[in-house]
Coordinates of C-alpha atoms in Angstrom, one line a residue:
Chain A
X1 CA 68.1 162.0 61.5
X2 CA 70.4 161.2 64.3
X3 CA 67.9 162.6 66.8
X4 CA 65.1 160.5 65.4
X5 CA 67.3 157.4 65.8
X6 CA 67.9 158.2 69.4
X7 CA 64.2 158.8 70.0
X8 CA 63.4 155.5 68.4
X9 CA 65.9 153.6 70.5
X10 CA 64.8 155.2 73.8
X11 CA 61.2 154.5 72.9
X12 CA 62.0 150.9 72.3
X13 CA 63.9 150.8 75.6
X14 CA 60.9 152.3 77.4
X15 CA 58.5 149.8 75.9
X16 CA 60.9 147.0 77.0
X17 CA 61.1 148.4 80.5
X18 CA 57.3 148.7 80.7
X19 CA 56.7 145.1 79.6
X20 CA 59.4 143.9 82.0
X21 CA 57.7 145.7 84.9
X22 CA 54.3 144.3 83.8
X23 CA 55.6 140.8 83.9
X24 CA 57.1 141.5 87.3
X25 CA 53.8 142.7 88.8
X26 CA 51.9 139.8 87.3
X27 CA 54.1 137.3 89.0
X28 CA 53.8 139.1 92.3
X29 CA 50.0 138.8 92.1
X30 CA 50.4 135.1 91.5
X31 CA 52.6 134.4 94.5
X32 CA 50.4 136.6 96.7
X33 CA 47.4 134.5 95.6
X34 CA 49.1 131.2 96.4
X35 CA 50.3 132.3 99.8
X36 CA 46.8 133.4 100.7
X37 CA 45.5 130.0 99.8
X38 CA 48.3 128.0 101.6
X39 CA 46.2 127.5 104.7
X40 CA 43.6 125.6 102.7
X41 CA 45.7 122.6 101.6
X42 CA 47.8 124.7 99.1
X43 CA 51.6 124.8 99.0
X44 CA 54.0 124.9 101.9
X45 CA 57.3 126.8 101.6
X46 CA 60.3 125.3 103.3
X47 CA 63.7 126.8 103.6
X48 CA 66.8 124.7 102.7
X49 CA 70.2 125.2 101.3
X50 CA 70.9 124.7 97.6
X51 CA 74.6 124.2 97.7
X52 CA 75.4 121.5 100.3
X53 CA 75.6 118.0 98.9
X54 CA 74.3 115.4 101.3
X55 CA 72.2 118.0 103.2
X56 CA 70.5 120.3 100.8
X57 CA 71.4 120.3 97.1
X58 CA 69.5 121.6 94.1
X59 CA 70.4 119.3 91.2
X60 CA 70.8 120.4 87.6
X61 CA 67.4 119.0 86.7
X62 CA 65.7 121.2 89.4
X63 CA 65.0 118.5 91.9
X64 CA 66.3 118.5 95.5
X65 CA 68.3 115.9 97.4
X66 CA 69.9 115.6 100.8
X67 CA 69.3 114.8 104.5
X68 CA 67.7 118.2 105.2
X69 CA 65.5 117.7 102.2
X70 CA 64.4 114.3 103.4
X71 CA 63.7 115.5 106.9
X72 CA 61.7 118.5 105.6
X73 CA 59.7 116.3 103.3
X74 CA 58.9 113.9 106.1
X75 CA 57.9 116.7 108.5
X76 CA 55.8 118.4 105.8
X77 CA 54.0 115.1 105.2
X78 CA 53.2 114.9 108.9
X79 CA 51.9 118.5 108.7
X80 CA 49.5 117.3 105.9
X81 CA 51.4 118.3 102.8
X82 CA 52.2 115.8 100.0
X83 CA 55.7 116.1 98.4
X84 CA 54.3 117.9 95.3
X85 CA 52.8 120.6 97.6
X86 CA 56.2 121.5 99.0
X87 CA 58.0 124.5 97.5
X88 CA 61.7 124.6 98.5
X89 CA 63.2 128.1 98.9
X90 CA 66.9 128.8 99.3
X91 CA 67.7 130.3 102.7
X92 CA 71.3 131.3 103.0
X93 CA 72.9 131.4 106.4
X94 CA 72.7 135.2 106.7
X95 CA 69.0 135.3 105.6
X96 CA 67.5 132.6 107.8
X97 CA 66.1 134.7 110.7
X98 CA 64.6 137.3 108.4
X99 CA 63.0 134.7 106.1
X100 CA 61.2 133.3 109.1
X101 CA 60.3 136.6 110.6
X102 CA 58.8 137.8 107.2
X103 CA 56.9 134.6 106.8
X104 CA 58.6 133.7 103.5
X105 CA 58.9 130.1 104.7
X106 CA 57.0 128.0 107.2
X107 CA 60.1 126.3 108.6
X108 CA 63.8 126.0 107.8
X109 CA 65.8 122.8 107.7
X110 CA 69.2 124.0 106.6
X111 CA 72.1 123.0 108.8
X112 CA 70.7 125.4 111.3
X113 CA 72.6 124.9 114.6
X114 CA 70.7 125.8 117.7
X115 CA 72.3 128.4 119.9
X116 CA 71.1 131.0 122.5
X117 CA 71.4 134.1 120.3
X118 CA 69.5 132.5 117.5
X119 CA 66.9 131.2 120.0
X120 CA 66.2 134.8 120.9
X121 CA 65.1 135.5 117.3
X122 CA 63.5 132.2 116.2
X123 CA 62.0 129.1 117.8
X124 CA 63.6 125.7 117.2
X125 CA 62.1 122.3 116.8
X126 CA 64.3 119.3 117.2
X127 CA 67.3 118.9 117.2
X128 CA 67.2 116.3 114.4
X129 CA 70.9 115.7 113.9
X130 CA 74.0 116.1 116.1
X131 CA 77.0 117.0 114.0
X132 CA 80.5 117.9 115.1
X133 CA 83.1 120.1 113.6
X134 CA 85.6 117.9 111.9
X135 CA 88.3 117.8 109.3
X136 CA 88.2 116.4 105.8
X137 CA 91.7 115.2 104.7
X138 CA 93.1 113.2 101.8
X139 CA 92.8 109.4 102.3
X140 CA 96.5 109.0 102.9
X141 CA 96.8 112.0 105.3
X142 CA 98.5 111.6 108.7
X143 CA 96.5 114.3 110.5
X144 CA 94.7 112.5 113.4
X145 CA 94.3 115.0 116.3
X146 CA 93.8 118.8 116.7
X147 CA 97.4 119.4 117.8
X148 CA 98.6 118.1 114.4
X149 CA 96.9 121.2 112.9
X150 CA 99.3 123.8 114.1
X151 CA 101.4 124.9 111.1
X152 CA 99.2 123.0 108.7
X153 CA 97.2 124.7 105.9
X154 CA 93.5 124.7 106.6
X155 CA 90.5 125.9 104.7
X156 CA 87.1 127.0 105.8
X157 CA 84.3 129.4 104.8
X158 CA 84.6 133.2 105.6
X159 CA 83.1 134.1 108.9
X160 CA 81.7 130.6 109.6
X161 CA 81.5 129.2 113.2
X162 CA 84.1 126.6 112.2
X163 CA 86.6 129.2 111.0
X164 CA 86.1 131.1 114.3
X165 CA 86.6 128.0 116.4
X166 CA 90.0 127.3 114.6
X167 CA 91.1 130.9 115.2
X168 CA 90.0 131.1 118.8
X169 CA 90.5 127.7 120.4
X170 CA 91.3 124.6 118.4
X171 CA 94.4 125.6 116.5
X172 CA 95.3 129.3 116.6
X173 CA 98.6 128.6 115.0
X174 CA 97.2 126.9 111.9
X175 CA 97.4 128.7 108.6
X176 CA 93.8 129.2 107.9
X177 CA 92.6 130.1 104.4
X178 CA 89.0 131.4 104.2
X179 CA 87.1 131.2 101.0
X180 CA 83.5 132.0 100.1
X181 CA 82.2 128.4 99.8
X182 CA 83.1 124.8 100.7
X183 CA 83.4 123.7 97.1
X184 CA 86.3 126.0 96.6
X185 CA 88.0 124.6 99.7
X186 CA 87.4 121.0 98.5
X187 CA 89.0 122.0 95.1
X188 CA 92.0 123.3 97.1
X189 CA 92.2 120.1 99.1
X190 CA 92.2 118.1 95.9
X191 CA 94.9 120.2 94.3
X192 CA 97.0 120.1 97.4
X193 CA 96.9 123.8 98.1
X194 CA 95.5 123.0 101.6
X195 CA 96.0 120.0 103.9
X196 CA 92.5 119.9 105.4
X197 CA 89.0 121.4 105.1
X198 CA 87.1 122.0 108.3
X199 CA 83.4 122.4 109.1
X200 CA 80.6 120.1 110.4
X201 CA 81.2 116.5 109.7
X202 CA 77.8 116.1 108.1
X203 CA 78.6 118.7 105.4
X204 CA 82.1 117.2 104.8
X205 CA 80.6 113.7 104.5
X206 CA 78.1 115.1 101.9
X207 CA 81.0 116.4 99.8
X208 CA 83.1 113.3 100.2
X209 CA 80.2 111.1 99.1
X210 CA 79.9 113.0 95.7
X211 CA 80.7 110.8 92.7
X212 CA 83.9 112.6 91.7
X213 CA 85.5 112.5 95.2
X214 CA 84.6 109.0 96.2
X215 CA 87.6 107.3 97.9
X216 CA 89.8 110.3 97.7
X217 CA 89.1 111.9 101.0
X218 CA 88.3 110.7 104.6
X219 CA 87.0 112.3 107.7
X220 CA 89.4 112.6 110.6
X221 CA 86.7 112.0 113.2
X222 CA 87.9 114.6 115.7
X223 CA 84.6 115.9 117.2
X224 CA 85.9 119.4 117.7
X225 CA 82.5 120.9 118.6
X226 CA 78.8 120.0 119.0
X227 CA 76.3 121.3 116.5
X228 CA 72.7 120.5 117.2
X229 CA 70.8 121.0 113.9
X230 CA 67.3 122.2 114.6
X231 CA 64.3 123.2 112.5
X232 CA 63.8 126.9 112.6
X233 CA 60.2 128.2 113.0
X234 CA 58.9 131.8 113.4
X235 CA 59.2 133.1 116.9
X236 CA 56.1 132.4 118.9
X237 CA 54.7 129.7 116.6
X238 CA 54.6 127.1 119.4
X239 CA 51.8 125.0 117.6
X240 CA 54.1 124.4 114.6
X241 CA 57.1 123.6 116.8
X242 CA 55.1 121.0 118.7
X243 CA 53.8 119.4 115.5
X244 CA 57.3 119.3 114.0
X245 CA 58.7 117.8 117.2
X246 CA 56.1 115.1 117.0
X247 CA 56.9 114.4 113.4
X248 CA 60.6 114.1 114.2
X249 CA 59.9 111.6 116.9
X250 CA 57.8 109.5 114.5
X251 CA 60.5 109.7 111.9
X252 CA 63.1 108.3 114.3
X253 CA 60.8 105.6 115.7
X254 CA 59.6 104.3 112.3
X255 CA 63.2 104.0 111.0
X256 CA 62.9 106.6 108.2
X257 CA 65.5 108.8 110.0
X258 CA 68.2 106.0 110.0
X259 CA 67.4 105.3 106.3
X260 CA 67.8 108.9 105.4
X261 CA 71.2 109.2 107.2
X262 CA 72.5 106.1 105.4
X263 CA 71.2 107.1 102.0
X264 CA 72.8 110.6 102.2
X265 CA 76.1 110.1 104.1
X266 CA 76.8 106.4 103.7
X267 CA 79.4 106.4 101.0
X268 CA 81.8 108.7 103.1
X269 CA 82.1 106.2 106.0
X270 CA 80.4 108.8 108.2
X271 CA 79.8 107.5 111.7
X272 CA 76.6 109.4 112.6
X273 CA 75.5 109.9 116.2
X274 CA 72.3 108.1 117.2
X275 CA 69.2 110.1 116.6
X276 CA 69.0 113.0 119.1
X277 CA 66.1 113.2 121.5
X278 CA 63.8 116.1 120.8
X279 CA 64.5 119.0 123.2
X280 CA 67.9 117.6 124.3
X281 CA 70.7 119.9 123.3
X282 CA 74.3 118.5 123.6
X283 CA 76.6 121.3 124.7
Chain B
X1 CA 70.5 148.2 121.4
X2 CA 74.1 148.1 120.1
X3 CA 75.4 145.7 122.7
X4 CA 76.0 143.1 119.9
X5 CA 79.0 145.2 118.9
X6 CA 80.9 144.1 122.1
X7 CA 83.7 141.6 121.5
X8 CA 84.2 142.6 117.8
X9 CA 87.0 144.7 116.5
X10 CA 84.8 146.9 114.1
X11 CA 87.4 149.7 113.9
X12 CA 90.1 147.2 113.2
X13 CA 88.1 145.7 110.3
X14 CA 87.4 149.2 108.8
X15 CA 91.2 150.0 109.2
X16 CA 91.8 147.0 107.0
X17 CA 89.3 148.4 104.5
X18 CA 91.2 151.7 104.6
X19 CA 94.6 150.0 104.1
X20 CA 93.2 147.9 101.2
X21 CA 91.7 151.1 99.6
X22 CA 94.8 153.2 100.1
X23 CA 97.3 150.7 98.7
X24 CA 95.0 149.8 95.8
X25 CA 94.4 153.4 95.0
X26 CA 98.1 154.2 94.8
X27 CA 98.8 151.1 92.8
X28 CA 95.9 151.6 90.3
X29 CA 96.8 155.3 89.9
X30 CA 100.3 154.4 88.8
X31 CA 99.3 151.5 86.6
X32 CA 96.3 153.4 85.3
X33 CA 98.4 156.4 84.3
X34 CA 100.9 154.1 82.5
X35 CA 98.0 152.5 80.7
X36 CA 96.6 155.9 79.7
X37 CA 100.0 156.9 78.4
X38 CA 100.1 153.7 76.3
X39 CA 96.6 154.3 74.9
X40 CA 97.6 157.6 73.4
X41 CA 101.1 156.6 72.5
X42 CA 102.3 156.7 68.8
X43 CA 103.4 153.0 69.1
X44 CA 100.7 150.8 67.7
X45 CA 101.7 147.7 69.8
X46 CA 101.4 149.7 73.1
X47 CA 98.1 151.2 72.0
X48 CA 96.8 147.8 71.1
X49 CA 97.9 146.2 74.4
X50 CA 96.4 149.0 76.5
X51 CA 93.2 148.9 74.6
X52 CA 92.8 145.2 74.9
X53 CA 93.8 145.2 78.6
X54 CA 91.3 147.9 79.5
X55 CA 88.4 146.5 77.5
X56 CA 88.9 143.0 78.8
X57 CA 89.7 143.7 82.5
X58 CA 87.0 146.2 83.1
X59 CA 84.4 143.8 81.7
X60 CA 85.3 140.9 84.0
X61 CA 83.4 141.0 87.3
X62 CA 85.7 141.9 90.2
X63 CA 84.7 138.8 92.1
X64 CA 86.0 136.7 89.3
X65 CA 89.3 138.6 89.2
X66 CA 89.8 138.4 93.0
X67 CA 88.9 134.7 93.1
X68 CA 91.2 134.1 90.2
X69 CA 94.1 135.8 92.0
X70 CA 93.5 133.4 95.0
X71 CA 92.4 130.1 93.4
X72 CA 94.3 130.5 90.1
X73 CA 97.5 132.5 90.8
X74 CA 98.1 131.3 94.4
X75 CA 96.7 127.7 94.5
X76 CA 97.3 126.5 90.9
X77 CA 100.4 128.5 89.8
X78 CA 101.9 128.7 93.3
X79 CA 102.3 132.5 93.2
X80 CA 102.5 133.4 96.9
X81 CA 103.7 137.0 96.6
X82 CA 106.3 136.4 99.3
X83 CA 103.9 135.4 102.0
X84 CA 103.4 131.9 103.5
X85 CA 100.7 133.0 105.9
X86 CA 97.3 132.9 104.2
X87 CA 96.1 136.1 105.9
X88 CA 99.0 138.1 104.5
X89 CA 98.9 136.3 101.2
X90 CA 95.2 137.1 100.8
X91 CA 95.7 140.8 101.5
X92 CA 98.4 141.0 98.9
X93 CA 96.5 139.0 96.3
X94 CA 93.4 141.2 97.0
X95 CA 95.5 144.4 96.4
X96 CA 96.8 142.9 93.2
X97 CA 93.3 142.1 91.9
X98 CA 91.9 145.5 92.9
X99 CA 94.8 147.3 91.2
X100 CA 94.4 145.2 88.0
X101 CA 90.7 146.0 87.9
X102 CA 90.6 149.6 89.1
X103 CA 93.5 150.7 86.8
X104 CA 91.3 150.1 83.8
X105 CA 88.8 152.6 85.1
X106 CA 91.6 155.1 86.1
X107 CA 93.1 154.8 82.6
X108 CA 89.8 155.7 81.0
X109 CA 89.2 158.6 83.3
X110 CA 92.7 160.0 82.6
X111 CA 92.3 159.4 78.8
X112 CA 89.1 161.5 78.9
X113 CA 91.2 164.2 80.7
X114 CA 93.8 164.0 78.0
X115 CA 91.0 164.7 75.5
X116 CA 90.1 167.9 77.3
X117 CA 93.6 169.3 76.6
X118 CA 93.5 171.3 73.3
X119 CA 95.4 169.8 70.4
X120 CA 97.4 173.0 70.1
X121 CA 99.1 172.3 73.4
X122 CA 100.7 169.1 72.1
X123 CA 101.4 170.6 68.7
X124 CA 103.2 173.6 70.4
X125 CA 105.2 171.2 72.6
X126 CA 106.3 169.2 69.6
X127 CA 107.2 172.4 67.7
X128 CA 109.7 173.4 70.4
X129 CA 111.3 170.0 70.1
X130 CA 109.9 168.0 73.1
X131 CA 109.7 164.2 72.7
X132 CA 106.4 162.3 73.1
X133 CA 107.2 161.3 76.7
X134 CA 108.1 164.9 77.5
X135 CA 105.0 166.2 75.9
X136 CA 102.9 163.8 77.9
X137 CA 104.5 164.2 81.3
X138 CA 105.2 168.0 81.2
X139 CA 102.4 169.4 79.1
X140 CA 99.4 167.1 78.7
X141 CA 99.1 165.0 81.9
X142 CA 99.4 167.9 84.4
X143 CA 96.5 169.6 82.7
X144 CA 94.6 166.3 82.2
X145 CA 94.8 165.3 85.9
X146 CA 93.4 168.6 87.0
X147 CA 90.3 168.1 85.0
X148 CA 89.6 164.5 86.0
X149 CA 89.8 164.8 89.8
X150 CA 86.0 164.5 89.9
X151 CA 85.9 161.3 87.9
X152 CA 88.9 159.9 89.8
X153 CA 87.0 160.6 93.1
X154 CA 84.2 158.4 91.8
X155 CA 86.6 155.6 90.9
X156 CA 88.1 155.9 94.4
X157 CA 84.7 155.7 96.1
X158 CA 83.8 152.7 93.9
X159 CA 87.1 151.2 94.9
X160 CA 86.4 151.7 98.7
X161 CA 83.2 149.8 98.3
X162 CA 84.8 147.1 96.0
X163 CA 87.2 146.2 98.7
X164 CA 84.4 144.2 100.3
X165 CA 84.9 141.6 97.6
X166 CA 88.2 140.7 99.3
X167 CA 86.2 139.0 102.0
X168 CA 85.6 136.2 99.5
X169 CA 89.3 135.2 99.8
X170 CA 89.4 135.7 103.6
X171 CA 90.8 139.2 104.0
X172 CA 89.6 140.3 107.4
X173 CA 88.1 143.6 106.4
X174 CA 84.7 145.1 107.1
X175 CA 82.5 142.8 105.0
X176 CA 84.3 139.8 106.5
X177 CA 83.6 140.9 110.0
X178 CA 80.0 141.6 109.0
X179 CA 79.6 138.0 107.8
X180 CA 81.1 136.7 111.1
X181 CA 78.8 138.9 113.2
X182 CA 75.7 137.9 111.3
X183 CA 76.7 134.2 111.7
X184 CA 77.0 134.7 115.5
X185 CA 74.4 137.3 116.4
X186 CA 71.4 136.7 114.1
X187 CA 70.8 140.5 113.9
X188 CA 71.0 141.0 110.1
X189 CA 69.4 144.5 109.9
X190 CA 71.2 146.2 112.7
X191 CA 74.6 144.8 111.8
X192 CA 74.0 145.7 108.1
X193 CA 73.1 149.3 109.2
X194 CA 76.3 149.6 111.2
X195 CA 78.5 148.6 108.3
X196 CA 76.5 150.7 105.8
X197 CA 77.1 153.7 108.1
X198 CA 80.8 152.8 108.3
X199 CA 81.1 153.0 104.5
X200 CA 79.1 156.3 104.4
X201 CA 81.7 157.7 106.9
X202 CA 84.5 156.5 104.6
X203 CA 83.1 157.6 101.3
X204 CA 81.1 160.8 101.9
X205 CA 84.0 162.9 103.1
X206 CA 86.1 161.6 100.2
X207 CA 83.5 162.7 97.8
X208 CA 83.0 166.1 99.4
X209 CA 86.7 167.0 99.6
X210 CA 87.7 165.8 96.2
X211 CA 84.6 167.4 94.7
X212 CA 85.7 170.7 96.2
X213 CA 89.2 170.2 95.0
X214 CA 88.1 169.3 91.5
X215 CA 86.2 172.6 91.3
X216 CA 89.2 174.6 92.5
X217 CA 91.9 172.9 90.4
X218 CA 90.1 172.5 87.1
X219 CA 91.8 174.3 84.2
X220 CA 89.3 177.0 83.1
X221 CA 89.2 177.3 79.4

């Protein structure tokens, strides 16, 4: 009796497992079909971030918002894809190079700073935004220059360039807390566990513009580094790079660029740099 | 091919992993043994506490426990564990979280070992007038431990790998350095391979040595 029960249960488990795999393989066929037809006016896959308000954010209703999203949508339109033909894919920082090399996405607009080591792996169009490492502090904070940071409690994301800059050059004596995401840091800033959060000013402005934080935080405006955001394209795909560069130039000249900046960073009092010239990288 | 390793203290990062593992292993062995003692004790309240603790804690994801120790205990409740510096604080909080989590698994391993000790042993101990704690520490646990070296080795190996979660609260161990290197070097696969190899070097000998020991020391019945 007991044995029979066990057999029945394992049979059920087996059936479940088989149906699950069946679903899985069906889906795979679907995606393979769509990517094959993408050349003929099908879908275009674009890499963005899902968790950075102001730049790339997936909203609870499944839609996307942010400056990176606006740039990607504009560029895709210039490449001949309507907004409903764009499929946004999440590309986390660690996965960006591989996603391009594998061809998972056509291009990536995800706070992707251009640097030499990355240029060896992927090609960059742009830059489309010049950001600086900066501090987000409470509106009544007295921190106004990098020297003020020594001995202060700072928060950034584990392993990020901003965290390394603080360690190495800007304020080696600051007490740096490293967490796995900026939202955790912002929560710490709100509760008073840390005095300042540091990363690119564009990302900070995005957080500060969120409904629940409006008026509570301000940017210190320190310009601690130069981050040239570029659009990542598969290595060697010069044709796409040229097309995207042309699209970015049009976006700046017809005013859409300025409109997108204001719409996404405006509420935080973010003083953005003028639109960068394509191919000019500020060191 | 491996020139991307220059300028990074890979050995230092793995040394941090070893320190995290060793401290957490000692802590969770002590706390886990106490929990196992409580789970078989004749006092219902202790039995109840240990059962609830083990069943709750081992079912909470380790990431949640570690993040709670940093965001909850440290940030909200102001528990700094005697360290003002975030790097030291993070290390201590990580050890605390790892001990709290791993002890639940150690407890269950030891309890299974206690079950391998024949009832007659405990009955004989009671018959000659030993108290419960004497029975447990002199008769039952020494035999139980010898039979669970294998399972404990598995817990230790899992613990070694679990220390990578501490990167989430900024402890500069192997997974933390890996994140930093991927951010700078854009070489995901090679860097991943280097760190995977590091963990193989740490865990494989542990498994082999403790596996050999468990065969030698097991009480043959």
